[in-house]
Amino acid sequence: MTIALYDLVGADEARPFSPHCWKIAFALAHKELEFKSMPVRFTEIGKIESGAFKTVPAIRDGERLCVDSFQIALYLEETYPDLPPLFAGEGSKALSRFIEKWAQATLTGYIGPSLVLDVHDALGPADQEYFRGSREKRFGRTLEETARGREERLEGFRASLLPLRLMLSEQQFIGGQRPLFADYIVAGIFQWARVISPFPLLAAEDPVAAWFERCLDLHGGIGRRVPAAC
Amino acid sequence: MTIALYDLVGADEARPFSPHCWKIAFALAHKELEFKSMPVRFTEIGKIESGAFKTVPAIRDGERLCVDSFQIALYLEETYPDLPPLFAGEGSKALSRFIEKWAQATLTGYIGPSLVLDVHDALGPADQEYFRGSREKRFGRTLEETARGREERLEGFRASLLPLRLMLSEQQFIGGQRPLFADYIVAGIFQWARVISPFPLLAAEDPVAAWFERCLDLHGGIGRRVPAAC
């Protein structure tokens, strides 16, 4: 049965952009599960599945509902143990949490503020109002002030990717020779940036860029189905 | 049979200090394997086991020799699969490499230069000469210049531990409810700092400090057998 993935979009529903939803799109493709991306806007999340969710990604798999990217990945691993592994063992589940937090602190910590206006500009009017209000409250300043200085902070951001860069000198994926959910945790965030903004996050010659291109090639190029922002 | 761990020491052979050797001391204790710490000084490494090694940690397990902390951990996991797991699955082996690189970039990147004089001062005369020569060549400046400014850089270092701190709000160890080798990769580095210098690396109220204390409590408190530097 086809799994429904509630997938965040803006004004253009052919361009899902949420990093956490992308983690799950990659994970479902990795598991070779049929799924359908169900476009949802920020202000519609509370209405799907009779108000079952406050956030996306969320999935419906037959009678079962599941929300939160990490919980969904765990659900898929447990429910479909004979399909390609997302974790490959119990230890990797715990260690993937560390990578999630690293990505949150290092990637989202830079990308979130830096691309906040790009996200805003990709939304429809009702979502723009919600987004501006909630994010200006979160950051304690206007979206314009939040994004300011991203060029000056870019060098520091690129330097902060050193752990990934060092690792890529020894293995092709965070998962080793093949990707695991840990790769999608990080690739989902880069895909968010790729879909939402032409801002040059990675230097072309960075091994991290080559790894992300490998992630975009995976599973029939599912990540490339949405062209990069321009 | 008792495993021999070639373990880096300075002037006081009761105080092994190498982060990489500590990773393996923790790993051997975790596997509940009997081992003996064999003190080796920097300038003696080339002489052990008929010149088999250029670095420590190295172990002799019966007829088998193994060198490099990560390789030793993999060897122990493969050789003693029925003893408590250091990785708990294949996925964790690859992900532990990411954590190793994060620790190298974030922890060693700050601690190495900052405590370089403390290491020097803990060595005997022959080792001090070797250490000063090799490290001044590596850093391109004197040990004194290398360590300078560590107080000013401390706040940034503590901030860089955010991924670990975020993760510790959800789980007790990097390995989840129980430690895995990934914990020892990081704890070995903090133990190096603890043994070599009284410099206050972690704020007392930092959850990272509480996690490190938990690591020191493990396996009969093996990490506490060497008192903290004072």
Coordinates of C-alpha atoms in Angstrom, one line a residue:
Chain A
M1 CA 0.0 0.0 0.0
T2 CA 1.2 3.5 -0.8
I3 CA 2.4 5.5 2.2
A4 CA 1.2 9.1 2.4
L5 CA 3.9 11.6 3.3
Y6 CA 2.6 14.9 4.5
D7 CA 5.2 17.2 3.0
L8 CA 5.6 20.9 3.6
V9 CA 5.3 23.2 0.6
G10 CA 5.0 26.9 0.0
A11 CA 3.2 28.7 -2.9
D12 CA 4.4 26.0 -5.4
E13 CA 3.2 22.6 -4.3
A14 CA 5.7 20.9 -6.6
R15 CA 8.5 22.1 -4.4
P16 CA 8.5 20.5 -1.0
F17 CA 11.2 22.1 1.0
S18 CA 11.2 21.0 4.7
P19 CA 14.5 19.5 5.8
H20 CA 12.7 17.1 8.1
C21 CA 10.2 16.0 5.3
W22 CA 13.2 15.5 3.0
K23 CA 14.8 13.2 5.5
I24 CA 11.7 11.0 5.3
A25 CA 11.4 11.2 1.5
F26 CA 14.9 9.9 1.3
A27 CA 14.2 7.3 3.9
L28 CA 11.1 6.0 2.2
A29 CA 13.0 5.8 -1.1
H30 CA 15.9 4.0 0.7
K31 CA 13.4 1.5 2.0
E32 CA 12.0 1.0 -1.5
L33 CA 8.6 1.8 -0.2
E34 CA 6.0 3.4 -2.5
F35 CA 4.9 6.7 -1.2
K36 CA 3.0 9.8 -2.3
S37 CA 4.1 13.3 -1.3
M38 CA 0.9 15.1 0.0
P39 CA 1.6 18.8 -0.1
V40 CA 0.7 20.7 3.1
R41 CA 1.2 24.4 3.8
F42 CA 2.3 25.7 7.2
T43 CA -1.3 27.0 8.0
E44 CA -2.8 23.6 6.9
I45 CA -0.8 21.3 9.2
G46 CA -3.4 21.4 12.0
K47 CA -6.1 20.3 9.6
I48 CA -4.7 17.1 8.2
E49 CA -5.8 13.8 9.6
S50 CA -8.5 15.4 11.7
G51 CA -6.0 17.5 13.6
A52 CA -3.7 14.6 14.5
F53 CA -0.5 16.6 14.0
K54 CA 1.1 19.9 14.9
T55 CA 4.2 19.3 12.8
V56 CA 5.3 17.5 9.6
P57 CA 6.7 15.2 8.4
A58 CA 3.9 12.8 9.3
I59 CA 3.0 9.7 7.5
R60 CA -0.1 7.5 7.0
D61 CA 0.9 3.9 6.4
G62 CA -2.4 2.0 6.1
E63 CA -4.2 2.4 9.4
R64 CA -1.1 3.8 11.1
L65 CA -0.1 7.4 11.6
C66 CA 3.4 8.5 12.7
V67 CA 4.9 11.9 13.2
D68 CA 8.4 13.3 13.7
S69 CA 11.2 12.5 11.3
F70 CA 13.3 10.4 13.7
Q71 CA 10.3 8.5 15.0
I72 CA 9.2 7.8 11.5
A73 CA 12.6 6.5 10.6
L74 CA 12.5 4.2 13.7
Y75 CA 9.0 3.1 12.7
L76 CA 10.0 2.2 9.2
E77 CA 13.0 0.3 10.4
E78 CA 10.9 -1.7 12.9
T79 CA 7.9 -2.2 10.5
Y80 CA 10.0 -3.2 7.4
P81 CA 13.1 -5.0 8.8
D82 CA 13.6 -6.9 5.6
L83 CA 14.0 -3.9 3.5
P84 CA 17.3 -2.0 3.2
P85 CA 18.3 -0.9 6.7
L86 CA 18.2 2.8 7.7
F87 CA 20.2 2.1 10.9
A88 CA 21.9 -1.3 10.5
G89 CA 21.8 -2.1 14.2
E90 CA 20.8 -0.7 17.6
G91 CA 24.0 1.3 18.1
S92 CA 23.4 3.4 15.1
K93 CA 20.0 4.5 16.4
A94 CA 21.7 6.2 19.4
L95 CA 24.6 7.6 17.4
S96 CA 22.2 9.0 14.7
R97 CA 20.8 11.2 17.5
F98 CA 24.3 12.7 18.0
I99 CA 24.4 13.4 14.2
E100 CA 20.9 14.9 14.4
K101 CA 22.1 17.3 17.1
W102 CA 25.3 18.1 15.3
A103 CA 23.3 18.9 12.2
Q104 CA 20.8 21.0 14.2
A105 CA 23.6 23.0 15.9
T106 CA 25.9 23.4 13.0
L107 CA 23.8 23.3 9.8
T108 CA 20.4 24.6 11.0
G109 CA 22.1 27.0 13.3
Y110 CA 23.6 28.8 10.2
I111 CA 21.1 28.0 7.5
G112 CA 17.9 28.7 9.5
P113 CA 18.6 32.4 10.1
S114 CA 20.5 32.9 6.8
L115 CA 17.8 31.6 4.5
V116 CA 14.8 32.7 6.6
L117 CA 13.8 35.4 4.0
D118 CA 14.2 32.9 1.1
V119 CA 11.7 30.6 2.9
H120 CA 9.4 33.5 3.6
D121 CA 9.5 34.5 -0.1
A122 CA 8.6 31.0 -1.2
L123 CA 5.4 30.9 0.8
G124 CA 1.8 32.0 -0.1
P125 CA 0.3 35.0 1.6
A126 CA -1.4 33.3 4.6
D127 CA 1.7 31.3 5.3
Q128 CA 3.9 34.3 5.0
E129 CA 2.0 36.0 7.8
Y130 CA 2.2 33.0 10.0
F131 CA 5.9 32.5 9.3
R132 CA 6.9 36.1 9.8
G133 CA 5.1 36.2 13.1
S134 CA 6.3 32.9 14.5
R135 CA 9.9 33.4 13.3
E136 CA 10.3 37.0 14.4
K137 CA 9.1 35.9 17.8
R138 CA 11.6 33.0 17.9
F139 CA 14.6 35.0 16.7
G140 CA 13.6 38.2 18.6
R141 CA 14.1 40.4 15.5
T142 CA 12.8 40.9 12.0
L143 CA 13.4 38.4 9.3
E144 CA 15.5 40.9 7.5
E145 CA 17.7 41.5 10.5
T146 CA 18.0 37.8 11.1
A147 CA 19.3 37.0 7.6
R148 CA 21.7 40.0 7.6
G149 CA 25.4 39.2 7.6
R150 CA 25.1 35.7 6.2
E151 CA 27.9 36.3 3.7
E152 CA 30.2 37.3 6.5
R153 CA 29.3 34.2 8.5
L154 CA 29.6 31.8 5.5
E155 CA 33.3 31.2 5.9
G156 CA 32.8 30.1 9.5
F157 CA 29.9 27.9 8.5
R158 CA 32.0 26.2 5.9
A159 CA 34.8 25.7 8.4
S160 CA 32.3 24.1 10.8
L161 CA 31.8 21.2 8.4
L162 CA 35.3 20.0 9.1
P163 CA 34.1 16.8 10.9
L164 CA 32.1 15.7 7.8
R165 CA 35.0 16.7 5.5
L166 CA 37.5 14.7 7.5
M167 CA 35.2 11.7 7.6
L168 CA 34.6 11.9 3.8
S169 CA 38.3 11.4 3.3
E170 CA 37.8 7.8 4.6
Q171 CA 34.3 6.8 3.6
Q172 CA 31.7 7.7 0.9
F173 CA 28.8 8.1 3.2
I174 CA 28.2 8.7 6.9
G175 CA 26.8 5.2 6.8
G176 CA 30.0 3.9 5.4
Q177 CA 30.0 2.4 1.9
R178 CA 26.3 3.0 1.6
P179 CA 24.0 5.7 3.1
L180 CA 22.0 5.3 6.3
F181 CA 19.4 7.5 7.9
A182 CA 22.3 9.5 9.3
D183 CA 23.2 10.6 5.8
Y184 CA 19.6 11.7 5.2
I185 CA 19.5 13.7 8.4
V186 CA 22.3 15.9 7.0
A187 CA 21.3 15.7 3.3
G188 CA 17.7 16.7 4.1
I189 CA 19.1 20.0 5.5
F190 CA 21.2 20.7 2.5
Q191 CA 18.3 19.8 0.3
W192 CA 16.1 22.4 2.1
A193 CA 18.7 25.0 1.3
R194 CA 19.0 23.8 -2.3
V195 CA 15.3 24.0 -2.9
I196 CA 14.7 27.3 -1.1
S197 CA 17.6 29.5 -2.2
P198 CA 20.4 29.9 -4.7
F199 CA 22.7 31.1 -1.9
P200 CA 26.0 29.3 -2.5
L201 CA 26.2 27.3 0.8
L202 CA 29.0 25.0 -0.2
A203 CA 32.2 25.7 -2.2
A204 CA 32.2 23.7 -5.4
E205 CA 35.4 21.9 -4.6
D206 CA 34.3 20.9 -1.1
P207 CA 34.1 17.1 -0.6
V208 CA 30.9 17.9 1.3
A209 CA 29.4 19.1 -2.0
A210 CA 30.5 15.9 -3.7
W211 CA 28.9 13.9 -1.0
F212 CA 25.6 15.8 -1.3
E213 CA 25.7 15.3 -5.1
R214 CA 26.0 11.5 -4.4
C215 CA 23.0 11.8 -2.0
L216 CA 21.0 13.5 -4.8
D217 CA 21.9 10.7 -7.2
L218 CA 20.5 8.1 -4.8
H219 CA 17.2 6.2 -5.4
G220 CA 16.6 7.2 -9.0
G221 CA 17.7 10.8 -8.2
I222 CA 14.7 11.5 -6.0
G223 CA 16.3 14.6 -4.6
R224 CA 16.8 16.1 -8.1
R225 CA 13.1 15.8 -8.9
V226 CA 12.8 19.3 -7.5
P227 CA 15.2 21.6 -9.4
A228 CA 17.5 23.8 -7.4
A229 CA 16.3 27.3 -6.6
C230 CA 17.5 29.9 -9.0
Chain B
M1 CA 45.0 -14.5 28.6
T2 CA 45.8 -11.0 29.8
I3 CA 46.0 -8.5 26.9
A4 CA 48.9 -6.1 27.0
L5 CA 48.0 -2.4 26.3
Y6 CA 51.0 -0.3 25.3
D7 CA 50.1 2.9 27.0
L8 CA 51.7 6.3 26.7
V9 CA 53.1 7.8 29.9
G10 CA 55.4 10.7 30.8
A11 CA 57.8 11.0 33.7
D12 CA 55.3 9.3 36.0
E13 CA 54.5 5.9 34.6
A14 CA 51.4 5.6 36.8
R15 CA 49.8 8.3 34.8
P16 CA 49.0 7.1 31.3
F17 CA 47.6 10.2 29.5
S18 CA 47.1 9.5 25.7
P19 CA 43.5 10.1 24.6
H20 CA 43.8 7.3 22.1
C21 CA 45.2 4.8 24.7
W22 CA 42.4 5.8 27.1
K23 CA 39.8 5.0 24.4
I24 CA 41.2 1.5 24.4
A25 CA 41.5 1.2 28.2
F26 CA 37.8 2.0 28.4
A27 CA 37.0 -0.4 25.5
L28 CA 38.9 -3.3 27.1
A29 CA 37.2 -2.7 30.4
H30 CA 33.8 -2.5 28.6
K31 CA 34.5 -5.9 27.0
E32 CA 35.4 -7.2 30.5
L33 CA 38.8 -8.3 29.2
E34 CA 41.7 -8.6 31.5
F35 CA 44.5 -6.3 30.4
K36 CA 47.7 -4.8 31.7
S37 CA 48.8 -1.3 31.0
M38 CA 52.4 -1.4 29.8
P39 CA 53.9 2.1 30.2
V40 CA 55.7 3.4 27.1
R41 CA 57.3 6.8 26.7
F42 CA 57.3 8.7 23.4
T43 CA 60.9 7.9 22.7
E44 CA 60.4 4.2 23.4
I45 CA 57.5 3.5 21.1
G46 CA 59.8 2.4 18.2
K47 CA 61.4 -0.2 20.5
I48 CA 58.4 -2.1 21.6
E49 CA 57.5 -5.5 20.0
S50 CA 60.8 -5.4 17.9
G51 CA 59.8 -2.1 16.3
A52 CA 56.4 -3.2 15.2
F53 CA 54.7 0.1 15.9
K54 CA 55.2 3.8 15.3
T55 CA 52.2 4.8 17.4
V56 CA 50.3 3.8 20.5
P57 CA 47.8 2.5 21.5
A58 CA 48.9 -1.0 20.4
I59 CA 47.9 -4.3 22.0
R60 CA 49.2 -7.8 22.2
D61 CA 46.5 -10.3 22.5
G62 CA 48.2 -13.7 22.7
E63 CA 50.0 -14.0 19.4
R64 CA 48.2 -11.1 17.8
L65 CA 49.3 -7.5 17.6
C66 CA 47.0 -4.7 16.7
V67 CA 47.6 -0.9 16.5
D68 CA 45.5 2.2 16.1
S69 CA 42.6 2.9 18.5
F70 CA 39.8 2.5 16.0
Q71 CA 41.3 -0.7 14.5
I72 CA 41.8 -2.1 18.0
A73 CA 38.1 -1.5 18.8
L74 CA 37.0 -3.2 15.6
Y75 CA 39.4 -6.1 16.4
L76 CA 38.0 -6.5 19.9
E77 CA 34.4 -6.4 18.5
E78 CA 35.2 -9.1 15.9
T79 CA 37.3 -11.3 18.1
Y80 CA 35.0 -11.1 21.2
P81 CA 31.5 -10.9 19.7
D82 CA 29.9 -12.5 22.8
L83 CA 31.2 -9.9 25.2
P84 CA 29.4 -6.5 25.6
P85 CA 29.3 -4.7 22.3
L86 CA 31.4 -1.7 21.5
F87 CA 29.4 -0.9 18.4
A88 CA 26.1 -2.8 18.5
G89 CA 25.8 -3.3 14.8
E90 CA 27.5 -2.4 11.5
G91 CA 25.9 1.0 11.1
S92 CA 27.5 2.2 14.3
K93 CA 31.0 1.4 13.1
A94 CA 30.6 3.9 10.2
L95 CA 28.8 6.5 12.4
S96 CA 31.5 6.2 15.1
R97 CA 33.9 7.5 12.4
F98 CA 31.9 10.7 12.2
I99 CA 32.1 11.1 15.9
E100 CA 35.8 10.4 15.8
K101 CA 36.2 13.2 13.3
W102 CA 33.9 15.6 15.3
A103 CA 36.0 14.9 18.4
Q104 CA 39.2 15.5 16.5
A105 CA 38.1 18.8 15.0
T106 CA 36.2 20.1 18.0
L107 CA 38.0 18.6 21.1
T108 CA 41.5 17.9 20.0
G109 CA 41.4 21.1 17.9
Y110 CA 41.1 23.1 21.1
I111 CA 42.7 20.9 23.7
G112 CA 45.8 19.9 21.7
P113 CA 47.2 23.4 21.4
S114 CA 45.8 24.6 24.7
L115 CA 47.4 21.9 26.8
V116 CA 50.5 21.4 24.8
L117 CA 52.7 22.9 27.6
D118 CA 51.0 20.8 30.2
V119 CA 51.9 17.7 28.2
H120 CA 55.4 18.8 27.8
D121 CA 55.8 19.5 31.5
A122 CA 54.6 16.0 32.3
L123 CA 57.3 14.3 30.3
G124 CA 60.8 13.2 31.2
P125 CA 63.8 15.0 29.7
A126 CA 64.4 12.9 26.5
D127 CA 60.7 13.0 25.7
Q128 CA 60.5 16.7 26.3
E129 CA 63.1 17.2 23.6
Y130 CA 61.3 15.0 21.2
F131 CA 57.9 16.5 22.0
R132 CA 59.0 20.1 21.7
G133 CA 60.8 19.5 18.4
S134 CA 57.9 17.6 16.8
R135 CA 55.1 19.8 18.0
E136 CA 56.8 23.0 17.3
K137 CA 57.3 21.7 13.7
R138 CA 53.6 20.7 13.6
F139 CA 52.2 23.9 14.9
G140 CA 54.8 26.1 13.2
R141 CA 55.5 28.0 16.5
T142 CA 56.8 27.5 20.0
L143 CA 54.8 25.5 22.5
E144 CA 54.4 28.7 24.6
E145 CA 53.0 30.6 21.6
T146 CA 50.7 27.6 20.8
A147 CA 49.1 27.5 24.2
R148 CA 48.7 31.3 24.5
G149 CA 45.2 32.6 24.5
R150 CA 43.5 29.4 25.7
E151 CA 41.5 31.3 28.3
E152 CA 40.1 33.6 25.6
R153 CA 39.2 30.6 23.4
L154 CA 37.6 28.6 26.2
E155 CA 34.1 30.1 25.8
G156 CA 34.1 29.2 22.1
F157 CA 35.3 25.7 22.9
R158 CA 32.5 25.2 25.4
A159 CA 30.0 26.5 22.9
S160 CA 31.2 24.0 20.3
L161 CA 30.1 21.2 22.6
L162 CA 26.5 22.1 21.8
P163 CA 25.7 18.9 19.8
L164 CA 26.8 16.7 22.7
R165 CA 24.8 18.9 25.1
L166 CA 21.7 18.7 23.0
M167 CA 22.0 15.0 22.7
L168 CA 22.5 14.5 26.5
S169 CA 19.0 16.1 27.0
E170 CA 17.6 13.0 25.4
Q171 CA 20.0 10.1 26.3
Q172 CA 22.5 9.3 28.9
F173 CA 25.3 8.2 26.6
I174 CA 26.3 8.7 23.0
G175 CA 25.5 4.9 22.8
G176 CA 22.0 5.5 24.2
Q177 CA 21.2 4.0 27.6
R178 CA 24.6 2.4 27.8
P179 CA 27.9 3.5 26.5
L180 CA 29.5 2.4 23.2
F181 CA 32.9 2.9 21.7
A182 CA 31.6 6.3 20.5
D183 CA 31.5 7.4 24.2
Y184 CA 35.0 6.3 24.7
I185 CA 36.2 8.2 21.6
V186 CA 35.0 11.4 23.3
A187 CA 35.7 10.5 26.9
G188 CA 39.3 9.4 26.1
I189 CA 40.0 13.0 25.0
F190 CA 38.5 14.5 28.1
Q191 CA 40.4 12.0 30.2
W192 CA 43.6 13.1 28.5
A193 CA 42.9 16.7 29.6
R194 CA 41.9 15.5 33.1
V195 CA 45.1 13.6 33.6
I196 CA 47.5 16.2 32.1
S197 CA 46.2 19.5 33.3
P198 CA 44.1 21.2 36.0
F199 CA 42.8 23.7 33.4
P200 CA 39.0 23.9 33.8
L201 CA 37.9 22.7 30.4
L202 CA 34.2 22.2 31.4
A203 CA 31.9 24.3 33.5
A204 CA 30.8 22.4 36.5
E205 CA 27.1 22.7 35.6
D206 CA 27.6 21.6 32.0
P207 CA 25.7 18.3 31.2
V208 CA 28.8 17.3 29.3
A209 CA 30.7 17.4 32.6
A210 CA 28.0 15.1 34.2
W211 CA 28.2 12.7 31.2
F212 CA 32.1 12.6 31.6
E213 CA 31.6 11.9 35.3
R214 CA 29.3 9.0 34.4
C215 CA 32.0 7.7 32.0
L216 CA 34.6 7.9 34.8
D217 CA 32.3 5.8 37.0
L218 CA 32.1 3.0 34.5
H219 CA 33.7 -0.4 34.8
G220 CA 34.7 -0.1 38.4
G221 CA 35.8 3.5 38.0
I222 CA 38.8 2.6 35.8
G223 CA 39.1 6.2 34.6
R224 CA 39.5 7.4 38.2
R225 CA 42.4 5.1 39.0
V226 CA 44.5 8.0 37.8
P227 CA 43.7 11.1 39.9
A228 CA 43.0 14.3 38.1
A229 CA 46.0 16.7 37.6
C230 CA 46.3 19.4 40.2

